[in-house]
Amino acid sequence: VTRSRVAALLHHEIGTHVLTYVNGCHQPVRLLAVGLAGYEETQEALALPSATAVRALVAGRLDPAADSTNSSM
């Protein structure tokens, strides 16, 4: 795994999913920590501009077929 791929994955997982979970834990409606129906699409949509903003988006990342580990996106 390349260094840029690791950086992109860390930014994606921590910068989007973990941050959303922690934020949800601090809300009055605790359900926001685990997500509502269909939340995966929203999470992935939030991750793209975030990754682009820090230049963590690697070539081919927008194509799910380009990533053999991409089973949930």
mmCIF file of C-alpha atoms in Angstrom:
data_model
loop_
_atom_site.group_PDB
_atom_site.id
_atom_site.type_symbol
_atom_site.label_atom_id
_atom_site.label_comp_id
_atom_site.label_asym_id
_atom_site.label_seq_id
_atom_site.Cartn_x
_atom_site.Cartn_y
_atom_site.Cartn_z
ATOM 1 C CA VAL A 1 0.000 0.000 0.000
ATOM 2 C CA THR A 2 1.405 3.350 -0.977
ATOM 3 C CA ARG A 3 1.892 6.203 1.467
ATOM 4 C CA SER A 4 -0.597 8.366 -0.458
ATOM 5 C CA ARG A 5 -3.211 5.593 -0.297
ATOM 6 C CA VAL A 6 -2.748 5.257 3.461
ATOM 7 C CA ALA A 7 -3.063 9.032 3.876
ATOM 8 C CA ALA A 8 -6.227 9.081 1.784
ATOM 9 C CA LEU A 9 -7.776 6.201 3.738
ATOM 10 C CA LEU A 10 -6.920 7.758 7.100
ATOM 11 C CA HIS A 11 -8.358 11.088 6.059
ATOM 12 C CA HIS A 12 -11.485 9.428 4.711
ATOM 13 C CA GLU A 13 -12.135 7.141 7.672
ATOM 14 C CA ILE A 14 -11.093 9.466 10.492
ATOM 15 C CA GLY A 15 -11.873 12.807 8.911
ATOM 16 C CA THR A 16 -15.366 11.787 7.872
ATOM 17 C CA HIS A 17 -16.695 8.700 9.620
ATOM 18 C CA VAL A 18 -15.033 8.941 13.035
ATOM 19 C CA LEU A 19 -15.616 12.684 13.234
ATOM 20 C CA THR A 20 -19.297 12.226 12.378
ATOM 21 C CA TYR A 21 -19.624 9.497 15.024
ATOM 22 C CA VAL A 22 -17.974 11.603 17.734
ATOM 23 C CA ASN A 23 -20.132 14.591 16.812
ATOM 24 C CA GLY A 24 -23.230 12.377 16.930
ATOM 25 C CA CYS A 25 -22.277 11.148 20.411
ATOM 26 C CA HIS A 26 -22.436 14.730 21.633
ATOM 27 C CA GLN A 27 -25.912 15.408 20.267
ATOM 28 C CA PRO A 28 -29.168 15.120 22.240
ATOM 29 C CA VAL A 29 -30.398 12.524 19.734
ATOM 30 C CA ARG A 30 -27.875 9.704 20.258
ATOM 31 C CA LEU A 31 -29.108 7.935 17.135
ATOM 32 C CA LEU A 32 -27.025 10.423 15.165
ATOM 33 C CA ALA A 33 -23.901 8.597 16.377
ATOM 34 C CA VAL A 34 -24.856 5.361 14.625
ATOM 35 C CA GLY A 35 -26.677 6.800 11.641
ATOM 36 C CA LEU A 36 -30.106 6.665 10.137
ATOM 37 C CA ALA A 37 -31.329 4.601 7.212
ATOM 38 C CA GLY A 38 -29.376 5.476 4.065
ATOM 39 C CA TYR A 39 -26.656 7.344 5.947
ATOM 40 C CA GLU A 40 -23.867 5.583 4.037
ATOM 41 C CA GLU A 41 -24.564 7.539 0.871
ATOM 42 C CA THR A 42 -24.496 10.827 2.781
ATOM 43 C CA GLN A 43 -21.263 9.901 4.535
ATOM 44 C CA GLU A 44 -19.543 9.064 1.281
ATOM 45 C CA ALA A 45 -20.872 12.243 -0.336
ATOM 46 C CA LEU A 46 -19.404 14.261 2.568
ATOM 47 C CA ALA A 47 -16.063 12.498 2.267
ATOM 48 C CA LEU A 48 -15.425 13.429 -1.375
ATOM 49 C CA PRO A 49 -15.248 17.236 -1.091
ATOM 50 C CA SER A 50 -13.410 16.898 2.204
ATOM 51 C CA ALA A 51 -10.749 14.658 0.679
ATOM 52 C CA THR A 52 -10.499 16.889 -2.367
ATOM 53 C CA ALA A 53 -9.993 19.947 -0.148
ATOM 54 C CA VAL A 54 -6.913 18.393 1.455
ATOM 55 C CA ARG A 55 -5.774 16.752 -1.779
ATOM 56 C CA ALA A 56 -6.110 13.273 -0.293
ATOM 57 C CA LEU A 57 -8.187 12.054 -3.222
ATOM 58 C CA VAL A 58 -6.070 9.707 -5.287
ATOM 59 C CA ALA A 59 -6.498 8.966 -8.973
ATOM 60 C CA GLY A 60 -9.247 6.467 -9.640
ATOM 61 C CA ARG A 61 -10.890 6.882 -6.229
ATOM 62 C CA LEU A 62 -14.153 8.033 -7.792
ATOM 63 C CA ASP A 63 -14.425 4.726 -9.646
ATOM 64 C CA PRO A 64 -15.480 1.987 -7.183
ATOM 65 C CA ALA A 65 -14.244 -0.655 -9.642
ATOM 66 C CA ALA A 66 -10.734 0.794 -9.350
ATOM 67 C CA ASP A 67 -10.486 -0.216 -5.696
ATOM 68 C CA SER A 68 -10.787 -3.919 -4.949
ATOM 69 C CA THR A 69 -11.135 -3.163 -1.203
ATOM 70 C CA ASN A 70 -14.122 -0.913 -1.879
ATOM 71 C CA SER A 71 -16.906 -3.297 -0.942
ATOM 72 C CA SER A 72 -19.165 -0.881 0.969
ATOM 73 C CA MET A 73 -19.145 2.213 -1.262
#
